[in-house]
mmCIF file of N, CA, C and O in Angstrom:
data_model
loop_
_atom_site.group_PDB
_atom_site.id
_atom_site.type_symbol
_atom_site.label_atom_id
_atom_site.label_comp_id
_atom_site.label_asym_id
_atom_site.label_seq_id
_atom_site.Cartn_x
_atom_site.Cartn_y
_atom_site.Cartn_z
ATOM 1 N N UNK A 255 -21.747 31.231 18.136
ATOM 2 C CA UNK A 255 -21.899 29.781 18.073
ATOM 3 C C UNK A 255 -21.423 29.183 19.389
ATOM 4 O O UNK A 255 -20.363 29.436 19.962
ATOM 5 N N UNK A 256 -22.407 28.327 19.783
ATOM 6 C CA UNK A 256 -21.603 27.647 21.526
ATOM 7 C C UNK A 256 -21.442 26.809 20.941
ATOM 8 O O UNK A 256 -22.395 26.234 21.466
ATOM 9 N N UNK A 257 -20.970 25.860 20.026
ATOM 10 C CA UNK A 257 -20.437 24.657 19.488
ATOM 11 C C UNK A 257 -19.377 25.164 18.599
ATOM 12 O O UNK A 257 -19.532 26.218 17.982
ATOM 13 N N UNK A 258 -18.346 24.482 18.513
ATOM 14 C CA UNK A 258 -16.877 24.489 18.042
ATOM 15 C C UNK A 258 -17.792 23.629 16.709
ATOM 16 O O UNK A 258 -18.825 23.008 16.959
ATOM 17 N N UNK A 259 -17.429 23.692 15.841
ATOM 18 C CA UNK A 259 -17.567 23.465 14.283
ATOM 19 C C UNK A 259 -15.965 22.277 14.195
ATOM 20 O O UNK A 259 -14.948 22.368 14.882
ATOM 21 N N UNK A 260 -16.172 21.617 13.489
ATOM 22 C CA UNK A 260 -15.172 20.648 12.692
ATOM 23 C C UNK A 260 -15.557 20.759 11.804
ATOM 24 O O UNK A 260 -16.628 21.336 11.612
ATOM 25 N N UNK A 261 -14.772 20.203 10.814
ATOM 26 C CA UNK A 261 -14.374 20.177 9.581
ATOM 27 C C UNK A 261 -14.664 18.335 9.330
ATOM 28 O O UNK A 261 -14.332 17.396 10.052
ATOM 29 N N UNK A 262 -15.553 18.353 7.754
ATOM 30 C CA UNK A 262 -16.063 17.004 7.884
ATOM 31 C C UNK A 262 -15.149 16.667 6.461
ATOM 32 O O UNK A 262 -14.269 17.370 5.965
ATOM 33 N N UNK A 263 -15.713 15.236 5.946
ATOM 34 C CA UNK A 263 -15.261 14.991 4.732
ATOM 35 C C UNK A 263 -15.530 16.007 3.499
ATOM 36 O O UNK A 263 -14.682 16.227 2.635
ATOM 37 N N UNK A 264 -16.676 16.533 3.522
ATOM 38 C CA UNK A 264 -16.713 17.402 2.729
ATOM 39 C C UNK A 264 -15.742 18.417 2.825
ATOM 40 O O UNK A 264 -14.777 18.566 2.076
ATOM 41 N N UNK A 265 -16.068 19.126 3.826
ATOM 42 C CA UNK A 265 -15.033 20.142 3.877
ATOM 43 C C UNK A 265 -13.508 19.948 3.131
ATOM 44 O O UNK A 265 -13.096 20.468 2.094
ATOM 45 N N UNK A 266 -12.926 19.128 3.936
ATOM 46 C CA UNK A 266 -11.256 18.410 3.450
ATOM 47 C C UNK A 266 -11.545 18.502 1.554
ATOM 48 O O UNK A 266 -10.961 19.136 0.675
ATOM 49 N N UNK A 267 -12.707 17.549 1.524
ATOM 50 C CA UNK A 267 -12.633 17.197 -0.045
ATOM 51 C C UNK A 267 -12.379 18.468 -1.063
ATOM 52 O O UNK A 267 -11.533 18.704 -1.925
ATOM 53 N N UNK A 268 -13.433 19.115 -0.585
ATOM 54 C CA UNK A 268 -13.430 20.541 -1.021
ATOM 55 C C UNK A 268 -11.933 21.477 -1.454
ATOM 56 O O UNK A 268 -11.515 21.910 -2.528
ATOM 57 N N UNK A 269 -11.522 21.514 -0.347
ATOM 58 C CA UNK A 269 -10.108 22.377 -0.640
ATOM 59 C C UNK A 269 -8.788 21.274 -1.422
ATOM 60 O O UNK A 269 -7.852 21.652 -2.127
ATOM 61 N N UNK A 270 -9.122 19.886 -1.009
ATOM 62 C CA UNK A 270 -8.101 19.070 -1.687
ATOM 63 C C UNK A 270 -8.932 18.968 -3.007
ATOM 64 O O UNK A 270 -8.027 18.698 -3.796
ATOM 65 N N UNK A 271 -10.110 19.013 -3.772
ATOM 66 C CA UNK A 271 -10.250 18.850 -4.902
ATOM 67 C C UNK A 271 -9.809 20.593 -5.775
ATOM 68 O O UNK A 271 -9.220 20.477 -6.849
ATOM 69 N N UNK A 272 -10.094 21.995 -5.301
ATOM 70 C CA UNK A 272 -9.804 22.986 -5.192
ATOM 71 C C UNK A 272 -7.753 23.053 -5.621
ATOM 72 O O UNK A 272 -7.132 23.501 -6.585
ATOM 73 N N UNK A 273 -7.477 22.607 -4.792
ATOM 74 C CA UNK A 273 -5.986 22.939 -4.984
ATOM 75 C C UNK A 273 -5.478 21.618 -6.480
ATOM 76 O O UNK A 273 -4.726 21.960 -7.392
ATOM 77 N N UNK A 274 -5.915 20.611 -6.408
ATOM 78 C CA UNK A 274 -6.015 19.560 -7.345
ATOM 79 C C UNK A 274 -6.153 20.398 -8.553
ATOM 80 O O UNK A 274 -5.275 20.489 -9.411
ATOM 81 N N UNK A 275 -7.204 20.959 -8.582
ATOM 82 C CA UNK A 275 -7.595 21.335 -9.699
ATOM 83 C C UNK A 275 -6.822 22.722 -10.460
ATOM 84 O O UNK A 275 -7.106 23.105 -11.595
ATOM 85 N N UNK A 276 -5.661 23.445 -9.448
ATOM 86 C CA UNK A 276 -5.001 23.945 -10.170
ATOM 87 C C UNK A 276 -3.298 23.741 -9.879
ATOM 88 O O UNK A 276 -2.317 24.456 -9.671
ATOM 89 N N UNK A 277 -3.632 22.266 -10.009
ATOM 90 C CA UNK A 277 -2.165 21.505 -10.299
ATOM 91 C C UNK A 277 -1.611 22.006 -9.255
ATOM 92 O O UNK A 277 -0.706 22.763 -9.607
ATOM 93 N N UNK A 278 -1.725 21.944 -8.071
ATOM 94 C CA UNK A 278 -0.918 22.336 -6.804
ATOM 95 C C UNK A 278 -0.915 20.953 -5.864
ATOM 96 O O UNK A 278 -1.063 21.054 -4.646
ATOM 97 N N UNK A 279 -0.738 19.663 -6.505
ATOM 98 C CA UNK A 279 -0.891 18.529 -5.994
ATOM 99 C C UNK A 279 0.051 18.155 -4.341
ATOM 100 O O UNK A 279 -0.389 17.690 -3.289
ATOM 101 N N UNK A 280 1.436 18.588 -4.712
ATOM 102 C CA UNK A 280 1.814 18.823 -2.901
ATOM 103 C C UNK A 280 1.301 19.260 -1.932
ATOM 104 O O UNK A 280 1.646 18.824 -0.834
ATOM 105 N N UNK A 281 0.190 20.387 -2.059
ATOM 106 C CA UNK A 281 -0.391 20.631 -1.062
ATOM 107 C C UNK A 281 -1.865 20.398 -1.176
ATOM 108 O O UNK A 281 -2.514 20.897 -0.257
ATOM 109 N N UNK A 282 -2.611 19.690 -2.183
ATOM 110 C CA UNK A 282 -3.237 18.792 -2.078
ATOM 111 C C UNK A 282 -3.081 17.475 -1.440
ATOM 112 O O UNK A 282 -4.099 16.833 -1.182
ATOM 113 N N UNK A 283 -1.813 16.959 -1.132
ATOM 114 C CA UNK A 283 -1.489 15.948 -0.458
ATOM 115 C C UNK A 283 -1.222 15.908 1.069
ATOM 116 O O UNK A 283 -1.098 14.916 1.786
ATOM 117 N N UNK A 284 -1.139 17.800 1.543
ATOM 118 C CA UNK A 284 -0.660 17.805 2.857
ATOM 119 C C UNK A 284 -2.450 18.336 3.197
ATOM 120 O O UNK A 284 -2.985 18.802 4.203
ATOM 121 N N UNK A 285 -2.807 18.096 2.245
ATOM 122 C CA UNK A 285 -4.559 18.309 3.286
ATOM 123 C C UNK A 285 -4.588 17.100 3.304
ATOM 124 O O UNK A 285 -4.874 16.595 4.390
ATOM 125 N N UNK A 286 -4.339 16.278 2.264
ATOM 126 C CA UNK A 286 -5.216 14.668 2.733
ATOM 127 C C UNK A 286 -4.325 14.012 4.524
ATOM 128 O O UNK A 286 -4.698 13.228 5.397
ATOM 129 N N UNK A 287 -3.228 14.754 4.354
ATOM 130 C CA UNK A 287 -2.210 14.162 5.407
ATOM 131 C C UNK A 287 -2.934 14.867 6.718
ATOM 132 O O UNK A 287 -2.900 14.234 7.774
ATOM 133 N N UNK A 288 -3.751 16.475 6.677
ATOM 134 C CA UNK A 288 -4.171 16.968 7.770
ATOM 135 C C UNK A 288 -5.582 16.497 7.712
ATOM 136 O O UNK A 288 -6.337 16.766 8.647
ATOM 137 N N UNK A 289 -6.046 15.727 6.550
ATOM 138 C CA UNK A 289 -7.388 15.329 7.058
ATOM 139 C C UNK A 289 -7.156 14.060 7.937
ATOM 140 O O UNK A 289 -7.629 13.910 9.064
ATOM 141 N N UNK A 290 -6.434 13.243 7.331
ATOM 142 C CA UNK A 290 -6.242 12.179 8.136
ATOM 143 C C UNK A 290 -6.329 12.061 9.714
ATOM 144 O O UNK A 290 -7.064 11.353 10.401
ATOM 145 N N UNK A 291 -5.017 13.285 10.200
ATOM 146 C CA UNK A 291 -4.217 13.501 11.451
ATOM 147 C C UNK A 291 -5.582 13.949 12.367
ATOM 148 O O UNK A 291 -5.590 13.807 13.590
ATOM 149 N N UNK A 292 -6.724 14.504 11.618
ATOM 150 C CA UNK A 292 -7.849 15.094 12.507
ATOM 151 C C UNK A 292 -9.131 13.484 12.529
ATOM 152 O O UNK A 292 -10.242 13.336 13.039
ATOM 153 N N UNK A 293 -8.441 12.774 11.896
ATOM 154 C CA UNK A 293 -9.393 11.488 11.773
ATOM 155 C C UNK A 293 -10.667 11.832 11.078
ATOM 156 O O UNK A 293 -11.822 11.445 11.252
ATOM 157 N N UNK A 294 -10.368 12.294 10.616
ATOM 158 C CA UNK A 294 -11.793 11.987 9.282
ATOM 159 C C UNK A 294 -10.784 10.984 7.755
ATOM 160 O O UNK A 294 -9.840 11.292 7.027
ATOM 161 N N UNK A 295 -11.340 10.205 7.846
ATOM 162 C CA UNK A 295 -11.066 9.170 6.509
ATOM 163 C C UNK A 295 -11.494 9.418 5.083
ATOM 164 O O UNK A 295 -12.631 9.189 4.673
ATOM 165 N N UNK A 296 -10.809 9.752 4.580
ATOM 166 C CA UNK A 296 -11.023 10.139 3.116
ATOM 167 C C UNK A 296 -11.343 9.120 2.489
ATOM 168 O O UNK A 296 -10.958 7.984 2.764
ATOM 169 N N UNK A 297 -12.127 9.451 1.525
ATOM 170 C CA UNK A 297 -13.350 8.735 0.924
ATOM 171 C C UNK A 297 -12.848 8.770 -0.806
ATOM 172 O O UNK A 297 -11.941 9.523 -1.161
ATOM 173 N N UNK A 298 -13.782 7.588 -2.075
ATOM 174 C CA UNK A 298 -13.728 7.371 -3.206
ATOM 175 C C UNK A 298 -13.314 9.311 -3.369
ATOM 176 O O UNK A 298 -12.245 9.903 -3.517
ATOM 177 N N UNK A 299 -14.297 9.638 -3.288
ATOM 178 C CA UNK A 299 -14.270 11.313 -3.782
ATOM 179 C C UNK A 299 -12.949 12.344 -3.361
ATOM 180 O O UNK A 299 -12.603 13.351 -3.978
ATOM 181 N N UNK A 300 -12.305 11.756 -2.082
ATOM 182 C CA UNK A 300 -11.150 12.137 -1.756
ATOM 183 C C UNK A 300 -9.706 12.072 -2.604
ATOM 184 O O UNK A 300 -8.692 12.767 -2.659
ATOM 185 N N UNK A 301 -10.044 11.213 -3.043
ATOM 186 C CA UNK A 301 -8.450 10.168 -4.153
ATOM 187 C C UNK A 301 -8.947 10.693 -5.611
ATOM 188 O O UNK A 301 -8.189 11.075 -6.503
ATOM 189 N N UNK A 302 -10.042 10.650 -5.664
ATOM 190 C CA UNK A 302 -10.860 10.945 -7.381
ATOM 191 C C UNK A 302 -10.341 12.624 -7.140
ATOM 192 O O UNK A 302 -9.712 13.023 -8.121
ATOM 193 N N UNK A 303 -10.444 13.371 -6.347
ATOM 194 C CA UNK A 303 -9.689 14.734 -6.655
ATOM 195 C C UNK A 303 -8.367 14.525 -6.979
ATOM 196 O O UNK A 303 -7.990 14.678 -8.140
ATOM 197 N N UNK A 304 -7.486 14.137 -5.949
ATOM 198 C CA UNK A 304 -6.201 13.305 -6.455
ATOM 199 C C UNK A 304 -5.894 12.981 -8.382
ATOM 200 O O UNK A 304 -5.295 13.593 -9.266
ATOM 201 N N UNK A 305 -6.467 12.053 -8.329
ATOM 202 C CA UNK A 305 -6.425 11.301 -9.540
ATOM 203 C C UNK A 305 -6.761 12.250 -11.045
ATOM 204 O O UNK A 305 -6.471 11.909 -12.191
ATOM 205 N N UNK A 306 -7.430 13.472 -10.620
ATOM 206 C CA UNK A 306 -8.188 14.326 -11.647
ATOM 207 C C UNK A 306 -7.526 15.304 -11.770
ATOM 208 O O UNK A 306 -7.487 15.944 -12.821
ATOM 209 N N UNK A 307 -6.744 15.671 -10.497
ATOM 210 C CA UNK A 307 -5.251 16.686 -10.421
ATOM 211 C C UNK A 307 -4.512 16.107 -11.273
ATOM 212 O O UNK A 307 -4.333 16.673 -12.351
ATOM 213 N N UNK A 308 -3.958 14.965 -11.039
ATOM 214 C CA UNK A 308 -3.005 14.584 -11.681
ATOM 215 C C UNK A 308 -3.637 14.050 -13.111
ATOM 216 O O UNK A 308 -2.717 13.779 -13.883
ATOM 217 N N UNK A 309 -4.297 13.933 -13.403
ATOM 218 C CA UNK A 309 -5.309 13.897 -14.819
ATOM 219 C C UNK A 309 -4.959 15.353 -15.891
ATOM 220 O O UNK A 309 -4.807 15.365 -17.112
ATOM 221 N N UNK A 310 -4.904 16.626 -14.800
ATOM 222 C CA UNK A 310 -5.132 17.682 -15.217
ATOM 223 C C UNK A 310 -3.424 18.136 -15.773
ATOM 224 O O UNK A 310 -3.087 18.711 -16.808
ATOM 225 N N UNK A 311 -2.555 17.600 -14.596
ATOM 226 C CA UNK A 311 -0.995 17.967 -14.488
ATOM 227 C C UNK A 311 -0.592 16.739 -15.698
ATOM 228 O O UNK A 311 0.606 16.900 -15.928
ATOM 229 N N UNK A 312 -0.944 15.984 -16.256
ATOM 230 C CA UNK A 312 -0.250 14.681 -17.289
ATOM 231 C C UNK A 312 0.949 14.355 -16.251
ATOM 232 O O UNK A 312 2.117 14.225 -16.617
ATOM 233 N N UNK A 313 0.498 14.234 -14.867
ATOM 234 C CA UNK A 313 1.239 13.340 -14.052
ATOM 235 C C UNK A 313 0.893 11.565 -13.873
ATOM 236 O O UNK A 313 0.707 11.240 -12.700
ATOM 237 N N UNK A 314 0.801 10.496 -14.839
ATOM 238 C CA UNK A 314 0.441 9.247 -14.782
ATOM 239 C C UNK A 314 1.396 8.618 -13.404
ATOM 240 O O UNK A 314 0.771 7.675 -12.919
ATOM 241 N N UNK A 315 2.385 8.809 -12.837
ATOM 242 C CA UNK A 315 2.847 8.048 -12.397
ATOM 243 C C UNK A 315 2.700 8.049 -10.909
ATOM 244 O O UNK A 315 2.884 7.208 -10.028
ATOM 245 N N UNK A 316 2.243 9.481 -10.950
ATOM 246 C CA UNK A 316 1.394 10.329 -9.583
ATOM 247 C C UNK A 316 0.404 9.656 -9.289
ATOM 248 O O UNK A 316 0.294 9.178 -8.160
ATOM 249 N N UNK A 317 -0.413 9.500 -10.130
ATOM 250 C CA UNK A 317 -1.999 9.293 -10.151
ATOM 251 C C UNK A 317 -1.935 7.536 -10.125
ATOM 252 O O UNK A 317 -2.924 6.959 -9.670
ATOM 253 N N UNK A 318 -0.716 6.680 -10.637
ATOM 254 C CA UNK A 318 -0.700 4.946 -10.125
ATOM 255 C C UNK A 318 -0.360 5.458 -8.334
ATOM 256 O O UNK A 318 -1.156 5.015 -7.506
ATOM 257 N N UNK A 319 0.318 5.987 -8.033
ATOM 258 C CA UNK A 319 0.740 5.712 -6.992
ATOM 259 C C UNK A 319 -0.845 6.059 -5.950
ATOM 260 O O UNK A 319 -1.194 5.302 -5.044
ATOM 261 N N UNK A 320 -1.584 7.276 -6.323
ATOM 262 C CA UNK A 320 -2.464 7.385 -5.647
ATOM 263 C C UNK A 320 -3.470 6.153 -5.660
ATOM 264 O O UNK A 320 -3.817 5.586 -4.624
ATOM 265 N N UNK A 321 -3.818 5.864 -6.677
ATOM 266 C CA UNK A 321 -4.927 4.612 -7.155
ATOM 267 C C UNK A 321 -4.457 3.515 -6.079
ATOM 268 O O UNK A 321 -5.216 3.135 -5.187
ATOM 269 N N UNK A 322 -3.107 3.023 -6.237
ATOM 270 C CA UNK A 322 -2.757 2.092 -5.286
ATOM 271 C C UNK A 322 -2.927 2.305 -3.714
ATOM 272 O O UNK A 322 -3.062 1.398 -2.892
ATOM 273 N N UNK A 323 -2.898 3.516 -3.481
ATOM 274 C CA UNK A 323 -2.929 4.222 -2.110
ATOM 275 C C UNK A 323 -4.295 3.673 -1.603
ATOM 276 O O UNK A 323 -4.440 2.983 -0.594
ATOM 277 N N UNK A 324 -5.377 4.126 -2.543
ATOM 278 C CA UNK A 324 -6.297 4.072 -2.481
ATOM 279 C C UNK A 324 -7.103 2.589 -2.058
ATOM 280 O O UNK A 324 -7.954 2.457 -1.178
ATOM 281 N N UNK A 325 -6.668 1.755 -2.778
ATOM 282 C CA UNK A 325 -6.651 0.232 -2.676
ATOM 283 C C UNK A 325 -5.986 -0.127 -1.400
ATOM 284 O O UNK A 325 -6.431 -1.055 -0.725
ATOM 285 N N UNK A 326 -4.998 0.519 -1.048
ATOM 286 C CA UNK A 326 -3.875 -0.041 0.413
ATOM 287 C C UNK A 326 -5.300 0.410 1.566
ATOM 288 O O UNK A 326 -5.709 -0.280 2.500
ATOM 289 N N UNK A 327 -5.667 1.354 1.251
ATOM 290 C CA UNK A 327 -6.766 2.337 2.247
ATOM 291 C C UNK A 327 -8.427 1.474 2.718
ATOM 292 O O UNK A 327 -9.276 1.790 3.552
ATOM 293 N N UNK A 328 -8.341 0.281 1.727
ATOM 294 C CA UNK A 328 -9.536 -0.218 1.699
ATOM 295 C C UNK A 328 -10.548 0.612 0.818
ATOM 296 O O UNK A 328 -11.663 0.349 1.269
ATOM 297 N N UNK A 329 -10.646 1.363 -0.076
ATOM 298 C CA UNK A 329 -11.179 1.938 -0.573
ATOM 299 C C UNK A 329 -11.312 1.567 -1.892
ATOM 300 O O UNK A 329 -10.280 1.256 -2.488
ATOM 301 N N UNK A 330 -12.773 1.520 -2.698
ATOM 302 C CA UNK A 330 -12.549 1.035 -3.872
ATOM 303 C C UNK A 330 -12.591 1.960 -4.645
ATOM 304 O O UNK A 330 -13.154 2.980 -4.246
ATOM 305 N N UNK A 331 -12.028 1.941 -5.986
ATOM 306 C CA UNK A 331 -12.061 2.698 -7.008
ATOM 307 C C UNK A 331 -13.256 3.274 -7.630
ATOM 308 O O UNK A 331 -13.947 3.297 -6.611
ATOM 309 N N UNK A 332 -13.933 3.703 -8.440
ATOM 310 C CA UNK A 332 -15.125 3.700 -9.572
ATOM 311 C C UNK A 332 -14.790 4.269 -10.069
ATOM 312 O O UNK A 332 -13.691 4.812 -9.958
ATOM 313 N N UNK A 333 -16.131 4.511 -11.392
ATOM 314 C CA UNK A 333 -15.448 4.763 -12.961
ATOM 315 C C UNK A 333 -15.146 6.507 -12.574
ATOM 316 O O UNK A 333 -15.418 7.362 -13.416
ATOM 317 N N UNK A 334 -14.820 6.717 -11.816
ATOM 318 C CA UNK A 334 -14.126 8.156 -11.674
ATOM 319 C C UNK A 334 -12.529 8.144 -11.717
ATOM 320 O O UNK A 334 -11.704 8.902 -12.226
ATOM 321 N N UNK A 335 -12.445 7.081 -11.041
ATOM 322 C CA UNK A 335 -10.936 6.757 -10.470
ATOM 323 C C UNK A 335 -10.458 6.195 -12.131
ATOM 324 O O UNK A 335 -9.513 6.656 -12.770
ATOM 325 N N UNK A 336 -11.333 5.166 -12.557
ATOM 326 C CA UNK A 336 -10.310 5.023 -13.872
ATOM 327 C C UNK A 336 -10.221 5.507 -14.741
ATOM 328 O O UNK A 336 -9.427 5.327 -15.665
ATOM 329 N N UNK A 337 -11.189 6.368 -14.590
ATOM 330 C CA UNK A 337 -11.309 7.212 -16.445
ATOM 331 C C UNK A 337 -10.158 8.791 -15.594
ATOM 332 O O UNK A 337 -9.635 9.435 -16.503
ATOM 333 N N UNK A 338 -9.916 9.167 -14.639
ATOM 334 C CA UNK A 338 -8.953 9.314 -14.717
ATOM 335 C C UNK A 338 -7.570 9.320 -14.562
ATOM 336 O O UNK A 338 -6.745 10.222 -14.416
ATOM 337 N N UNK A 339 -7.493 7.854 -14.642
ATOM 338 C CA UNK A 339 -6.076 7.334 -14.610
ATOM 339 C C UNK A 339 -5.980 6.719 -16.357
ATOM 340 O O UNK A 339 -4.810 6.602 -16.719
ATOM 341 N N UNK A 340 -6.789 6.419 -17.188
ATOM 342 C CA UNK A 340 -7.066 6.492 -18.098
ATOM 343 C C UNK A 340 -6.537 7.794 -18.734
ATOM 344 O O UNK A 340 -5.512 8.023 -19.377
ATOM 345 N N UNK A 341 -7.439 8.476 -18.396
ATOM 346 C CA UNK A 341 -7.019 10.005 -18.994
ATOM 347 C C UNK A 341 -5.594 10.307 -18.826
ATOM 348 O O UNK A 341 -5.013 11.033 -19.632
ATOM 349 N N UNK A 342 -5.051 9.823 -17.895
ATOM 350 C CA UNK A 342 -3.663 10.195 -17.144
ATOM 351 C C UNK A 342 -2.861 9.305 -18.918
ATOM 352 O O UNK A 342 -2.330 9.958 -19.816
ATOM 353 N N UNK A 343 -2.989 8.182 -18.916
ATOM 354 C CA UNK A 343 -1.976 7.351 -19.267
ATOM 355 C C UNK A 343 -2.314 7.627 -20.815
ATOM 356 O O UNK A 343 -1.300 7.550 -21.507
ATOM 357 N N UNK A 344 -3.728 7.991 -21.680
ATOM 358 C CA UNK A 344 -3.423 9.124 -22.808
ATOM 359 C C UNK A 344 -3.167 9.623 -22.810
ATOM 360 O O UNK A 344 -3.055 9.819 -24.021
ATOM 361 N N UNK A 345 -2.616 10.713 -22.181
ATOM 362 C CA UNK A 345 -2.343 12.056 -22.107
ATOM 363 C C UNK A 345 -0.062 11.605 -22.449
ATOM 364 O O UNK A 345 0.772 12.333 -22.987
ATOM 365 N N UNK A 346 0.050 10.726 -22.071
ATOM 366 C CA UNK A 346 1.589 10.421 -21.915
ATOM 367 C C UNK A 346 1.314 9.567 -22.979
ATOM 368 O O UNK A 346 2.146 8.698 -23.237
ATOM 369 N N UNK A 347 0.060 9.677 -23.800
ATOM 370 C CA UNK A 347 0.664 9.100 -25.459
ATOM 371 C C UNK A 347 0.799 7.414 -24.630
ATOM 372 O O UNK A 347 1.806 6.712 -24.715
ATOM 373 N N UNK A 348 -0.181 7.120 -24.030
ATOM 374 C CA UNK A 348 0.008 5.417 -23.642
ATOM 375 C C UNK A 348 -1.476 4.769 -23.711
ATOM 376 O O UNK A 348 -2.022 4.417 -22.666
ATOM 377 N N UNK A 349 -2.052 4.634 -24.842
ATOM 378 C CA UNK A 349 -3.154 4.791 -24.658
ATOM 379 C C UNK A 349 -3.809 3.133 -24.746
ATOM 380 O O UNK A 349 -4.934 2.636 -24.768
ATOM 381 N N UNK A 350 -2.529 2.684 -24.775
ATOM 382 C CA UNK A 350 -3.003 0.490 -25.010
ATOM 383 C C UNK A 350 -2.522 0.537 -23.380
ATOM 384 O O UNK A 350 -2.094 -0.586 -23.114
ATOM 385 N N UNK A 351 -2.468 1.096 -22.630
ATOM 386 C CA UNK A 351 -2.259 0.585 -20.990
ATOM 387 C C UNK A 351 -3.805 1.289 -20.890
ATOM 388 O O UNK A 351 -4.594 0.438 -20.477
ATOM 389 N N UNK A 352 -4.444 2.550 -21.138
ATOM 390 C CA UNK A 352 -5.213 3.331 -21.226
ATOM 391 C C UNK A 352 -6.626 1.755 -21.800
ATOM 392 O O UNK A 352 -7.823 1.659 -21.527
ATOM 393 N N UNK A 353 -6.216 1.338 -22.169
ATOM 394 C CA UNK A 353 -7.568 0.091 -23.115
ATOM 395 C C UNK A 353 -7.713 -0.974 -22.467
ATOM 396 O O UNK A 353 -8.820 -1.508 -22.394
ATOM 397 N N UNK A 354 -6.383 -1.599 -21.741
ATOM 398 C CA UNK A 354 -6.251 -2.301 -20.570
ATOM 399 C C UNK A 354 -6.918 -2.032 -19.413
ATOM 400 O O UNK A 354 -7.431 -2.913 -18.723
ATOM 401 N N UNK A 355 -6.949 -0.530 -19.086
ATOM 402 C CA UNK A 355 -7.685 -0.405 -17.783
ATOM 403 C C UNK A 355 -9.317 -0.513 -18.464
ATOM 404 O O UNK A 355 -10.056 -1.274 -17.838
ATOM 405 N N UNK A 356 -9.740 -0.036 -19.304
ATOM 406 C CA UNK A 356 -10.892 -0.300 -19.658
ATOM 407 C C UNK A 356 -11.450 -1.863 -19.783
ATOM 408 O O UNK A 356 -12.584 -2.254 -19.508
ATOM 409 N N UNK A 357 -10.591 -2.460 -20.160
ATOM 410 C CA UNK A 357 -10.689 -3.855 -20.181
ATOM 411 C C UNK A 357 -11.157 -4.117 -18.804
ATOM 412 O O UNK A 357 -12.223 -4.574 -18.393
ATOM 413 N N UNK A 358 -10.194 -3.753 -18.252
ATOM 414 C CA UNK A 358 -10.144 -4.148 -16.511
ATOM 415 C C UNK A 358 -11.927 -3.984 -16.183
ATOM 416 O O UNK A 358 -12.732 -4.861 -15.868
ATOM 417 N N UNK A 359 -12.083 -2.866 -16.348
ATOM 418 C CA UNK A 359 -13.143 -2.210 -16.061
ATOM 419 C C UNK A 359 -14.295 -2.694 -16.631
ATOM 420 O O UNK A 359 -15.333 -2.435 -16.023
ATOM 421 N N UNK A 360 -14.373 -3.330 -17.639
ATOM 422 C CA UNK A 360 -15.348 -3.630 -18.059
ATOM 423 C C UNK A 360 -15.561 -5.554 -17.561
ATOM 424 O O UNK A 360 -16.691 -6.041 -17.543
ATOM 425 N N UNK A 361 -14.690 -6.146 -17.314
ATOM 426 C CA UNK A 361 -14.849 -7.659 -16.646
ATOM 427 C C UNK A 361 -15.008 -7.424 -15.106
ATOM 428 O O UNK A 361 -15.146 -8.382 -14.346
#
């Protein structure tokens, strides 16, 4: 190859949805920190791995802090992001904050 290859959003997404998905969320968080540092901007699909990790771990308080991250980032949510932060906040047996976000979601 005479061209050096980078690593795009996909790529990043890939291994941060990958490690997400078997509850290894700290180092799901130090890819989003090395995707950043290489300037590629993580995207809805970037945080929705996030949010689905912690969906998977019954970490709710993980998964507010990411959602908000997400919002600080300029980035908007969709029904990925709330159904699982939703999922997050049944899972901790909270399921009238869980009806609220649906509310949210549906006005």
């Amino acid at each position: 190859h005479s061209e050096a290859l980078s690593p795009d959003q996909v790529s990043y997404n890939t291994v941060i949805s990958g490690l997400a998905k078997e509850a290894r969320l700290p180092e799901a968080a130090a890819w989003l920190d090395k995707m950043k540092a290489a300037d590629v901007l993580p995207t809805v699909v970037t945080f929705n791995a996030l949010l689905n990790g912690c969906a998977e771990a019954s970490r709710p308080d993980e998964a507010t802090t990411w959602f908000e991250e997400m919002s600080r980032q300029g980035i908007s949510p969709d029904t990925v992001s709330f159904n699982a932060l939703m999922k997050c906040y049944c899972r901790r047996g909270d399921a009238a904050l869980a009806v609220r976000l649906l509310d949210d979601l549906r006005s």
